[in-house]
Amino acid sequence: MMSPRGKVGVSYGLTVLLVAAVTGWMGGVVVLEAGGVWRAPGLPVLLPGFLLAYSCCRMLLRILKQWHLTVKGLRLLRSNLHRELSKQLQEEYRVWNTEILVVQDKAFVGLNIGLWRPRIVVSTATLAQCSAEEVRGILLHELHHCRKRDNLRLFILTLMAESFFYLPVIKPVLAYVHTWLELFADRFAIRQMGTSLHVGTVLLKLAGGKRASIYGTALQFAGTALDYRMLQVISPEEEVQVPLKLQRPVLVTCCFLLLLMVGGSS
């Protein structure tokens, strides 16, 4: 039986291959159409070209938006940076070779920021509400995300889901991968600490109430699949079962692609 990591890798890889294949096919249709293969192209033939152009434009706009949000977030981070606490944590965890930043915020903030050079960000409220061991659990969770470049992987999937909306199979894969990346990060923290107690207490605190942050949806540590994560903490020796519901999305995607190919070849 395939392991969860194997399932995540296969589902991620097949999704990327699907998008690449569809993009290549639509691009081929556009090239053949431009070369005059079809004398009087109608709407079915023009549709692949339209969808390809729309997807490319949507992708470009999403990348620009992400760049803008990253620049804005870094600017906001620097303006609220608590340099003394940042220096203390950086010194304490210097062997990680990962930058740790503390921001002044009254809300719980525990996240990693950046696609190419991810950094861990926590708030002063996080440090005040949690014990030293709980803070370590949060930092280990985010460290795993940084080392595995999870932000980049999720951004690529999100980019495909938004740009190729007519391929509904991508969205359940995105949710599935996102859930497992959080579970993997928790497992890493639990394994490093030798106990699930501290990760569990943090999750319980966050489940009890959340305050708005100046960083928007900044509660990355507990922002996804809280039920599955709590189940893993309660029974760490048992394998969490995360369903990947693909039957209907695959059927709709196949029907759409079949219609598109039949129309494009007419």
PDB file of C-alpha atoms in Angstrom:
ATOM      1  CA  MET A   1       0.000   0.000   0.000  1.00  0.00           C
ATOM      2  CA  MET A   2       1.348   3.416  -0.950  1.00  0.00           C
ATOM      3  CA  SER A   3       2.434   5.688   1.895  1.00  0.00           C
ATOM      4  CA  PRO A   4       0.838   9.132   2.401  1.00  0.00           C
ATOM      5  CA  ARG A   5       3.985  10.809   1.104  1.00  0.00           C
ATOM      6  CA  GLY A   6       3.850   8.629  -1.980  1.00  0.00           C
ATOM      7  CA  LYS A   7       0.181   9.468  -2.551  1.00  0.00           C
ATOM      8  CA  VAL A   8       0.897  13.171  -2.179  1.00  0.00           C
ATOM      9  CA  GLY A   9       3.808  12.961  -4.606  1.00  0.00           C
ATOM     10  CA  VAL A  10       1.859  10.972  -7.186  1.00  0.00           C
ATOM     11  CA  SER A  11      -1.262  13.166  -7.007  1.00  0.00           C
ATOM     12  CA  TYR A  12       0.880  16.306  -7.243  1.00  0.00           C
ATOM     13  CA  GLY A  13       2.934  14.985 -10.151  1.00  0.00           C
ATOM     14  CA  LEU A  14      -0.065  13.723 -12.112  1.00  0.00           C
ATOM     15  CA  THR A  15      -1.804  17.074 -11.676  1.00  0.00           C
ATOM     16  CA  VAL A  16       1.207  18.944 -13.026  1.00  0.00           C
ATOM     17  CA  LEU A  17       1.440  16.490 -15.948  1.00  0.00           C
ATOM     18  CA  LEU A  18      -2.259  16.932 -16.699  1.00  0.00           C
ATOM     19  CA  VAL A  19      -1.955  20.710 -16.827  1.00  0.00           C
ATOM     20  CA  ALA A  20       1.199  20.473 -18.951  1.00  0.00           C
ATOM     21  CA  ALA A  21      -0.484  18.057 -21.374  1.00  0.00           C
ATOM     22  CA  VAL A  22      -3.642  20.167 -21.702  1.00  0.00           C
ATOM     23  CA  THR A  23      -1.576  23.323 -22.165  1.00  0.00           C
ATOM     24  CA  GLY A  24       0.575  21.627 -24.802  1.00  0.00           C
ATOM     25  CA  TRP A  25      -2.453  20.314 -26.675  1.00  0.00           C
ATOM     26  CA  MET A  26      -4.203  23.696 -26.683  1.00  0.00           C
ATOM     27  CA  GLY A  27      -0.973  25.340 -27.779  1.00  0.00           C
ATOM     28  CA  GLY A  28      -0.718  22.844 -30.646  1.00  0.00           C
ATOM     29  CA  VAL A  29      -4.273  23.626 -31.716  1.00  0.00           C
ATOM     30  CA  VAL A  30      -3.454  27.347 -31.771  1.00  0.00           C
ATOM     31  CA  VAL A  31      -0.318  26.749 -33.862  1.00  0.00           C
ATOM     32  CA  LEU A  32      -2.145  24.521 -36.352  1.00  0.00           C
ATOM     33  CA  GLU A  33      -4.990  26.995 -36.589  1.00  0.00           C
ATOM     34  CA  ALA A  34      -2.552  29.834 -37.214  1.00  0.00           C
ATOM     35  CA  GLY A  35      -0.913  27.695 -39.911  1.00  0.00           C
ATOM     36  CA  GLY A  36      -4.175  27.418 -41.797  1.00  0.00           C
ATOM     37  CA  VAL A  37      -4.919  23.758 -41.131  1.00  0.00           C
ATOM     38  CA  TRP A  38      -8.576  24.682 -40.667  1.00  0.00           C
ATOM     39  CA  ARG A  39      -9.967  26.813 -43.448  1.00  0.00           C
ATOM     40  CA  ALA A  40     -12.974  28.131 -41.533  1.00  0.00           C
ATOM     41  CA  PRO A  41     -12.421  27.672 -37.814  1.00  0.00           C
ATOM     42  CA  GLY A  42     -15.574  27.924 -35.799  1.00  0.00           C
ATOM     43  CA  LEU A  43     -16.210  28.365 -32.120  1.00  0.00           C
ATOM     44  CA  PRO A  44     -15.212  24.787 -31.143  1.00  0.00           C
ATOM     45  CA  VAL A  45     -11.817  25.270 -32.767  1.00  0.00           C
ATOM     46  CA  LEU A  46     -11.328  28.752 -31.365  1.00  0.00           C
ATOM     47  CA  LEU A  47     -12.254  27.652 -27.835  1.00  0.00           C
ATOM     48  CA  PRO A  48      -8.881  25.987 -27.012  1.00  0.00           C
ATOM     49  CA  GLY A  49      -7.059  29.158 -28.057  1.00  0.00           C
ATOM     50  CA  PHE A  50      -9.366  31.299 -25.961  1.00  0.00           C
ATOM     51  CA  LEU A  51      -8.981  29.068 -22.907  1.00  0.00           C
ATOM     52  CA  LEU A  52      -5.204  28.988 -23.279  1.00  0.00           C
ATOM     53  CA  ALA A  53      -5.019  32.773 -23.544  1.00  0.00           C
ATOM     54  CA  TYR A  54      -7.339  33.194 -20.565  1.00  0.00           C
ATOM     55  CA  SER A  55      -5.329  30.738 -18.445  1.00  0.00           C
ATOM     56  CA  CYS A  56      -2.022  32.427 -19.305  1.00  0.00           C
ATOM     57  CA  CYS A  57      -3.427  35.866 -18.462  1.00  0.00           C
ATOM     58  CA  ARG A  58      -4.941  34.574 -15.229  1.00  0.00           C
ATOM     59  CA  MET A  59      -1.657  32.954 -14.285  1.00  0.00           C
ATOM     60  CA  LEU A  60       0.320  36.116 -14.979  1.00  0.00           C
ATOM     61  CA  LEU A  61      -2.090  38.228 -12.940  1.00  0.00           C
ATOM     62  CA  ARG A  62      -1.924  35.761 -10.038  1.00  0.00           C
ATOM     63  CA  ILE A  63       1.880  35.831 -10.059  1.00  0.00           C
ATOM     64  CA  LEU A  64       1.876  39.631 -10.068  1.00  0.00           C
ATOM     65  CA  LYS A  65      -0.648  39.654  -7.226  1.00  0.00           C
ATOM     66  CA  GLN A  66       1.478  37.256  -5.218  1.00  0.00           C
ATOM     67  CA  TRP A  67       4.550  39.409  -5.791  1.00  0.00           C
ATOM     68  CA  HIS A  68       2.636  42.493  -4.651  1.00  0.00           C
ATOM     69  CA  LEU A  69       1.340  40.740  -1.529  1.00  0.00           C
ATOM     70  CA  THR A  70       4.825  39.464  -0.698  1.00  0.00           C
ATOM     71  CA  VAL A  71       6.384  42.914  -1.017  1.00  0.00           C
ATOM     72  CA  LYS A  72       3.554  44.436   1.034  1.00  0.00           C
ATOM     73  CA  GLY A  73       3.872  41.729   3.678  1.00  0.00           C
ATOM     74  CA  LEU A  74       7.638  42.145   3.967  1.00  0.00           C
ATOM     75  CA  ARG A  75       7.250  45.904   4.294  1.00  0.00           C
ATOM     76  CA  LEU A  76       4.654  45.455   7.031  1.00  0.00           C
ATOM     77  CA  LEU A  77       6.829  42.873   8.725  1.00  0.00           C
ATOM     78  CA  ARG A  78       9.845  45.149   8.824  1.00  0.00           C
ATOM     79  CA  SER A  79       7.810  48.039  10.223  1.00  0.00           C
ATOM     80  CA  ASN A  80       6.554  45.848  13.104  1.00  0.00           C
ATOM     81  CA  LEU A  81       9.693  43.815  13.667  1.00  0.00           C
ATOM     82  CA  HIS A  82      10.730  43.219  17.273  1.00  0.00           C
ATOM     83  CA  ARG A  83      14.462  43.188  16.768  1.00  0.00           C
ATOM     84  CA  GLU A  84      15.492  42.114  20.252  1.00  0.00           C
ATOM     85  CA  LEU A  85      13.224  39.057  20.393  1.00  0.00           C
ATOM     86  CA  SER A  86      14.103  38.198  16.795  1.00  0.00           C
ATOM     87  CA  LYS A  87      17.779  38.261  17.694  1.00  0.00           C
ATOM     88  CA  GLN A  88      17.166  36.059  20.736  1.00  0.00           C
ATOM     89  CA  LEU A  89      15.302  33.383  18.804  1.00  0.00           C
ATOM     90  CA  GLN A  90      17.756  33.563  15.937  1.00  0.00           C
ATOM     91  CA  GLU A  91      20.599  32.921  18.342  1.00  0.00           C
ATOM     92  CA  GLU A  92      18.757  30.119  20.152  1.00  0.00           C
ATOM     93  CA  TYR A  93      17.978  28.262  16.919  1.00  0.00           C
ATOM     94  CA  ARG A  94      20.974  29.285  14.830  1.00  0.00           C
ATOM     95  CA  VAL A  95      21.768  25.638  13.960  1.00  0.00           C
ATOM     96  CA  TRP A  96      18.591  25.551  11.853  1.00  0.00           C
ATOM     97  CA  ASN A  97      20.069  28.003   9.341  1.00  0.00           C
ATOM     98  CA  THR A  98      16.603  29.499   8.927  1.00  0.00           C
ATOM     99  CA  GLU A  99      15.756  33.115   9.678  1.00  0.00           C
ATOM    100  CA  ILE A 100      13.252  33.608  12.508  1.00  0.00           C
ATOM    101  CA  LEU A 101      11.461  36.933  12.833  1.00  0.00           C
ATOM    102  CA  VAL A 102       9.265  38.196  15.665  1.00  0.00           C
ATOM    103  CA  VAL A 103       6.619  40.820  14.868  1.00  0.00           C
ATOM    104  CA  GLN A 104       4.662  42.949  17.281  1.00  0.00           C
ATOM    105  CA  ASP A 105       1.069  41.793  16.934  1.00  0.00           C
ATOM    106  CA  LYS A 106      -1.742  41.141  19.430  1.00  0.00           C
ATOM    107  CA  ALA A 107      -2.993  38.153  17.410  1.00  0.00           C
ATOM    108  CA  PHE A 108      -1.538  34.670  17.165  1.00  0.00           C
ATOM    109  CA  VAL A 109       0.855  34.585  14.228  1.00  0.00           C
ATOM    110  CA  GLY A 110       2.817  31.499  13.306  1.00  0.00           C
ATOM    111  CA  LEU A 111       3.762  31.148   9.672  1.00  0.00           C
ATOM    112  CA  ASN A 112       6.518  30.970   7.109  1.00  0.00           C
ATOM    113  CA  ILE A 113       6.846  33.578   4.411  1.00  0.00           C
ATOM    114  CA  GLY A 114       8.646  33.506   1.087  1.00  0.00           C
ATOM    115  CA  LEU A 115       8.745  31.124  -1.869  1.00  0.00           C
ATOM    116  CA  TRP A 116      12.474  30.993  -2.618  1.00  0.00           C
ATOM    117  CA  ARG A 117      13.960  31.908   0.778  1.00  0.00           C
ATOM    118  CA  PRO A 118      11.290  31.078   3.357  1.00  0.00           C
ATOM    119  CA  ARG A 119      11.509  32.607   6.819  1.00  0.00           C
ATOM    120  CA  ILE A 120       9.641  31.783  10.012  1.00  0.00           C
ATOM    121  CA  VAL A 121       7.470  34.531  11.481  1.00  0.00           C
ATOM    122  CA  VAL A 122       5.874  34.526  14.948  1.00  0.00           C
ATOM    123  CA  SER A 123       4.192  37.304  16.876  1.00  0.00           C
ATOM    124  CA  THR A 124       4.785  38.682  20.346  1.00  0.00           C
ATOM    125  CA  ALA A 125       1.311  37.425  21.259  1.00  0.00           C
ATOM    126  CA  THR A 126       2.363  33.900  20.272  1.00  0.00           C
ATOM    127  CA  LEU A 127       5.382  34.081  22.548  1.00  0.00           C
ATOM    128  CA  ALA A 128       3.265  35.478  25.387  1.00  0.00           C
ATOM    129  CA  GLN A 129       0.472  32.884  25.100  1.00  0.00           C
ATOM    130  CA  CYS A 130       2.650  29.809  24.703  1.00  0.00           C
ATOM    131  CA  SER A 131       5.240  28.106  26.860  1.00  0.00           C
ATOM    132  CA  ALA A 132       8.808  27.673  25.650  1.00  0.00           C
ATOM    133  CA  GLU A 133       8.090  24.088  24.560  1.00  0.00           C
ATOM    134  CA  GLU A 134       4.929  25.116  22.732  1.00  0.00           C
ATOM    135  CA  VAL A 135       6.839  27.844  20.902  1.00  0.00           C
ATOM    136  CA  ARG A 136       9.447  25.274  19.946  1.00  0.00           C
ATOM    137  CA  GLY A 137       6.699  23.048  18.549  1.00  0.00           C
ATOM    138  CA  ILE A 138       5.373  25.908  16.423  1.00  0.00           C
ATOM    139  CA  LEU A 139       8.849  26.750  15.179  1.00  0.00           C
ATOM    140  CA  LEU A 140       9.597  23.123  14.314  1.00  0.00           C
ATOM    141  CA  HIS A 141       6.323  22.898  12.399  1.00  0.00           C
ATOM    142  CA  GLU A 142       7.198  25.972  10.354  1.00  0.00           C
ATOM    143  CA  LEU A 143      10.805  24.808   9.949  1.00  0.00           C
ATOM    144  CA  HIS A 144       9.555  21.692   8.179  1.00  0.00           C
ATOM    145  CA  HIS A 145       7.525  23.855   5.787  1.00  0.00           C
ATOM    146  CA  CYS A 146      10.602  25.969   5.082  1.00  0.00           C
ATOM    147  CA  ARG A 147      12.907  23.025   4.444  1.00  0.00           C
ATOM    148  CA  LYS A 148      10.437  21.303   2.133  1.00  0.00           C
ATOM    149  CA  ARG A 149       9.567  24.524   0.250  1.00  0.00           C
ATOM    150  CA  ASP A 150       5.882  23.852   0.936  1.00  0.00           C
ATOM    151  CA  ASN A 151       4.919  27.451   0.160  1.00  0.00           C
ATOM    152  CA  LEU A 152       6.257  27.072  -3.373  1.00  0.00           C
ATOM    153  CA  ARG A 153       4.564  23.720  -3.935  1.00  0.00           C
ATOM    154  CA  LEU A 154       1.210  25.009  -2.722  1.00  0.00           C
ATOM    155  CA  PHE A 155       1.552  28.196  -4.754  1.00  0.00           C
ATOM    156  CA  ILE A 156       2.099  26.175  -7.941  1.00  0.00           C
ATOM    157  CA  LEU A 157      -0.992  24.066  -7.247  1.00  0.00           C
ATOM    158  CA  THR A 158      -3.047  27.135  -6.340  1.00  0.00           C
ATOM    159  CA  LEU A 159      -1.881  28.844  -9.507  1.00  0.00           C
ATOM    160  CA  MET A 160      -3.036  25.900 -11.600  1.00  0.00           C
ATOM    161  CA  ALA A 161      -6.364  25.595  -9.772  1.00  0.00           C
ATOM    162  CA  GLU A 162      -7.177  29.263 -10.344  1.00  0.00           C
ATOM    163  CA  SER A 163      -5.870  29.506 -13.904  1.00  0.00           C
ATOM    164  CA  PHE A 164      -7.321  26.205 -15.159  1.00  0.00           C
ATOM    165  CA  PHE A 165     -10.698  26.439 -13.445  1.00  0.00           C
ATOM    166  CA  TYR A 166     -12.187  24.247 -16.191  1.00  0.00           C
ATOM    167  CA  LEU A 167     -10.174  21.302 -14.837  1.00  0.00           C
ATOM    168  CA  PRO A 168     -12.058  20.716 -11.548  1.00  0.00           C
ATOM    169  CA  VAL A 169      -9.845  17.774 -10.619  1.00  0.00           C
ATOM    170  CA  ILE A 170      -7.139  20.207  -9.446  1.00  0.00           C
ATOM    171  CA  LYS A 171      -9.045  21.643  -6.473  1.00  0.00           C
ATOM    172  CA  PRO A 172      -9.502  18.390  -4.498  1.00  0.00           C
ATOM    173  CA  VAL A 173      -5.832  17.556  -5.115  1.00  0.00           C
ATOM    174  CA  LEU A 174      -4.879  20.997  -3.761  1.00  0.00           C
ATOM    175  CA  ALA A 175      -6.953  20.447  -0.606  1.00  0.00           C
ATOM    176  CA  TYR A 176      -5.533  16.936  -0.181  1.00  0.00           C
ATOM    177  CA  VAL A 177      -1.906  18.033  -0.584  1.00  0.00           C
ATOM    178  CA  HIS A 178      -2.416  21.050   1.685  1.00  0.00           C
ATOM    179  CA  THR A 179      -3.861  18.866   4.445  1.00  0.00           C
ATOM    180  CA  TRP A 180      -1.037  16.351   4.283  1.00  0.00           C
ATOM    181  CA  LEU A 181       1.673  19.014   4.254  1.00  0.00           C
ATOM    182  CA  GLU A 182       0.280  20.276   7.555  1.00  0.00           C
ATOM    183  CA  LEU A 183       0.168  16.742   8.949  1.00  0.00           C
ATOM    184  CA  PHE A 184       3.743  16.077   7.821  1.00  0.00           C
ATOM    185  CA  ALA A 185       4.906  19.287   9.530  1.00  0.00           C
ATOM    186  CA  ASP A 186       3.164  18.251  12.756  1.00  0.00           C
ATOM    187  CA  ARG A 187       4.757  14.812  12.554  1.00  0.00           C
ATOM    188  CA  PHE A 188       8.170  16.384  12.201  1.00  0.00           C
ATOM    189  CA  ALA A 189       7.605  18.585  15.253  1.00  0.00           C
ATOM    190  CA  ILE A 190       6.281  15.670  17.312  1.00  0.00           C
ATOM    191  CA  ARG A 191       9.160  13.436  16.286  1.00  0.00           C
ATOM    192  CA  GLN A 192      11.760  16.091  17.112  1.00  0.00           C
ATOM    193  CA  MET A 193      10.205  16.806  20.515  1.00  0.00           C
ATOM    194  CA  GLY A 194       9.510  13.175  21.378  1.00  0.00           C
ATOM    195  CA  THR A 195       5.925  13.946  22.397  1.00  0.00           C
ATOM    196  CA  SER A 196       2.702  15.217  20.834  1.00  0.00           C
ATOM    197  CA  LEU A 197       1.695  17.075  24.002  1.00  0.00           C
ATOM    198  CA  HIS A 198       2.964  20.546  23.131  1.00  0.00           C
ATOM    199  CA  VAL A 199       1.708  20.574  19.536  1.00  0.00           C
ATOM    200  CA  GLY A 200      -1.659  19.382  20.822  1.00  0.00           C
ATOM    201  CA  THR A 201      -1.944  22.097  23.482  1.00  0.00           C
ATOM    202  CA  VAL A 202      -1.204  24.784  20.906  1.00  0.00           C
ATOM    203  CA  LEU A 203      -3.879  23.409  18.573  1.00  0.00           C
ATOM    204  CA  LEU A 204      -6.368  23.380  21.454  1.00  0.00           C
ATOM    205  CA  LYS A 205      -5.586  26.997  22.282  1.00  0.00           C
ATOM    206  CA  LEU A 206      -6.097  28.028  18.683  1.00  0.00           C
ATOM    207  CA  ALA A 207      -9.334  26.054  18.357  1.00  0.00           C
ATOM    208  CA  GLY A 208     -10.713  27.992  21.309  1.00  0.00           C
ATOM    209  CA  GLY A 209     -10.537  31.397  19.651  1.00  0.00           C
ATOM    210  CA  LYS A 210      -8.773  33.479  17.024  1.00  0.00           C
ATOM    211  CA  ARG A 211      -8.100  37.176  16.817  1.00  0.00           C
ATOM    212  CA  ALA A 212      -7.712  39.176  13.656  1.00  0.00           C
ATOM    213  CA  SER A 213      -4.144  39.919  12.637  1.00  0.00           C
ATOM    214  CA  ILE A 214      -2.640  42.800  10.718  1.00  0.00           C
ATOM    215  CA  TYR A 215      -1.269  40.064   8.447  1.00  0.00           C
ATOM    216  CA  GLY A 216      -4.734  38.878   7.442  1.00  0.00           C
ATOM    217  CA  THR A 217      -5.070  35.076   7.469  1.00  0.00           C
ATOM    218  CA  ALA A 218      -1.825  34.697   9.331  1.00  0.00           C
ATOM    219  CA  LEU A 219      -2.777  31.701  11.477  1.00  0.00           C
ATOM    220  CA  GLN A 220      -0.950  29.321   9.185  1.00  0.00           C
ATOM    221  CA  PHE A 221       0.008  27.005  12.029  1.00  0.00           C
ATOM    222  CA  ALA A 222      -3.653  26.100  12.541  1.00  0.00           C
ATOM    223  CA  GLY A 223      -5.198  27.328   9.338  1.00  0.00           C
ATOM    224  CA  THR A 224      -5.840  23.991   7.648  1.00  0.00           C
ATOM    225  CA  ALA A 225      -7.336  20.579   8.520  1.00  0.00           C
ATOM    226  CA  LEU A 226      -7.499  21.185  12.259  1.00  0.00           C
ATOM    227  CA  ASP A 227      -9.673  18.096  12.812  1.00  0.00           C
ATOM    228  CA  TYR A 228      -7.198  15.784  11.081  1.00  0.00           C
ATOM    229  CA  ARG A 229      -4.299  17.346  12.944  1.00  0.00           C
ATOM    230  CA  MET A 230      -6.000  16.936  16.306  1.00  0.00           C
ATOM    231  CA  LEU A 231      -6.758  13.306  15.446  1.00  0.00           C
ATOM    232  CA  GLN A 232      -3.094  12.728  14.650  1.00  0.00           C
ATOM    233  CA  VAL A 233      -2.049  14.310  17.964  1.00  0.00           C
ATOM    234  CA  ILE A 234      -4.533  12.202  19.942  1.00  0.00           C
ATOM    235  CA  SER A 235      -3.495   8.942  18.245  1.00  0.00           C
ATOM    236  CA  PRO A 236      -0.004   9.497  16.782  1.00  0.00           C
ATOM    237  CA  GLU A 237       0.546   5.736  16.394  1.00  0.00           C
ATOM    238  CA  GLU A 238      -2.440   5.406  14.027  1.00  0.00           C
ATOM    239  CA  GLU A 239      -2.432   6.496  10.380  1.00  0.00           C
ATOM    240  CA  VAL A 240      -4.775   9.399   9.702  1.00  0.00           C
ATOM    241  CA  GLN A 241      -7.109   8.723   6.784  1.00  0.00           C
ATOM    242  CA  VAL A 242      -7.520  11.774   4.563  1.00  0.00           C
ATOM    243  CA  PRO A 243      -9.993  11.155   1.725  1.00  0.00           C
ATOM    244  CA  LEU A 244      -9.173  12.232  -1.808  1.00  0.00           C
ATOM    245  CA  LYS A 245     -12.556  12.561  -3.491  1.00  0.00           C
ATOM    246  CA  LEU A 246     -11.776  12.481  -7.198  1.00  0.00           C
ATOM    247  CA  GLN A 247     -14.610  10.490  -8.766  1.00  0.00           C
ATOM    248  CA  ARG A 248     -16.860  13.379  -9.778  1.00  0.00           C
ATOM    249  CA  PRO A 249     -14.075  15.928 -10.541  1.00  0.00           C
ATOM    250  CA  VAL A 250     -12.273  13.354 -12.742  1.00  0.00           C
ATOM    251  CA  LEU A 251     -15.497  12.538 -14.571  1.00  0.00           C
ATOM    252  CA  VAL A 252     -16.289  16.214 -15.215  1.00  0.00           C
ATOM    253  CA  THR A 253     -12.701  16.920 -16.283  1.00  0.00           C
ATOM    254  CA  CYS A 254     -12.632  13.964 -18.695  1.00  0.00           C
ATOM    255  CA  CYS A 255     -15.977  14.913 -20.215  1.00  0.00           C
ATOM    256  CA  PHE A 256     -14.847  18.505 -20.728  1.00  0.00           C
ATOM    257  CA  LEU A 257     -11.534  17.480 -22.300  1.00  0.00           C
ATOM    258  CA  LEU A 258     -13.279  14.962 -24.557  1.00  0.00           C
ATOM    259  CA  LEU A 259     -15.728  17.599 -25.796  1.00  0.00           C
ATOM    260  CA  LEU A 260     -12.893  20.056 -26.256  1.00  0.00           C
ATOM    261  CA  MET A 261     -10.795  17.592 -28.266  1.00  0.00           C
ATOM    262  CA  VAL A 262     -13.722  16.464 -30.420  1.00  0.00           C
ATOM    263  CA  GLY A 263     -14.661  20.078 -31.102  1.00  0.00           C
ATOM    264  CA  GLY A 264     -11.053  21.098 -31.763  1.00  0.00           C
ATOM    265  CA  SER A 265     -10.520  18.284 -34.252  1.00  0.00           C
ATOM    266  CA  SER A 266     -13.721  18.893 -36.220  1.00  0.00           C
TER     267      SER A 266
END
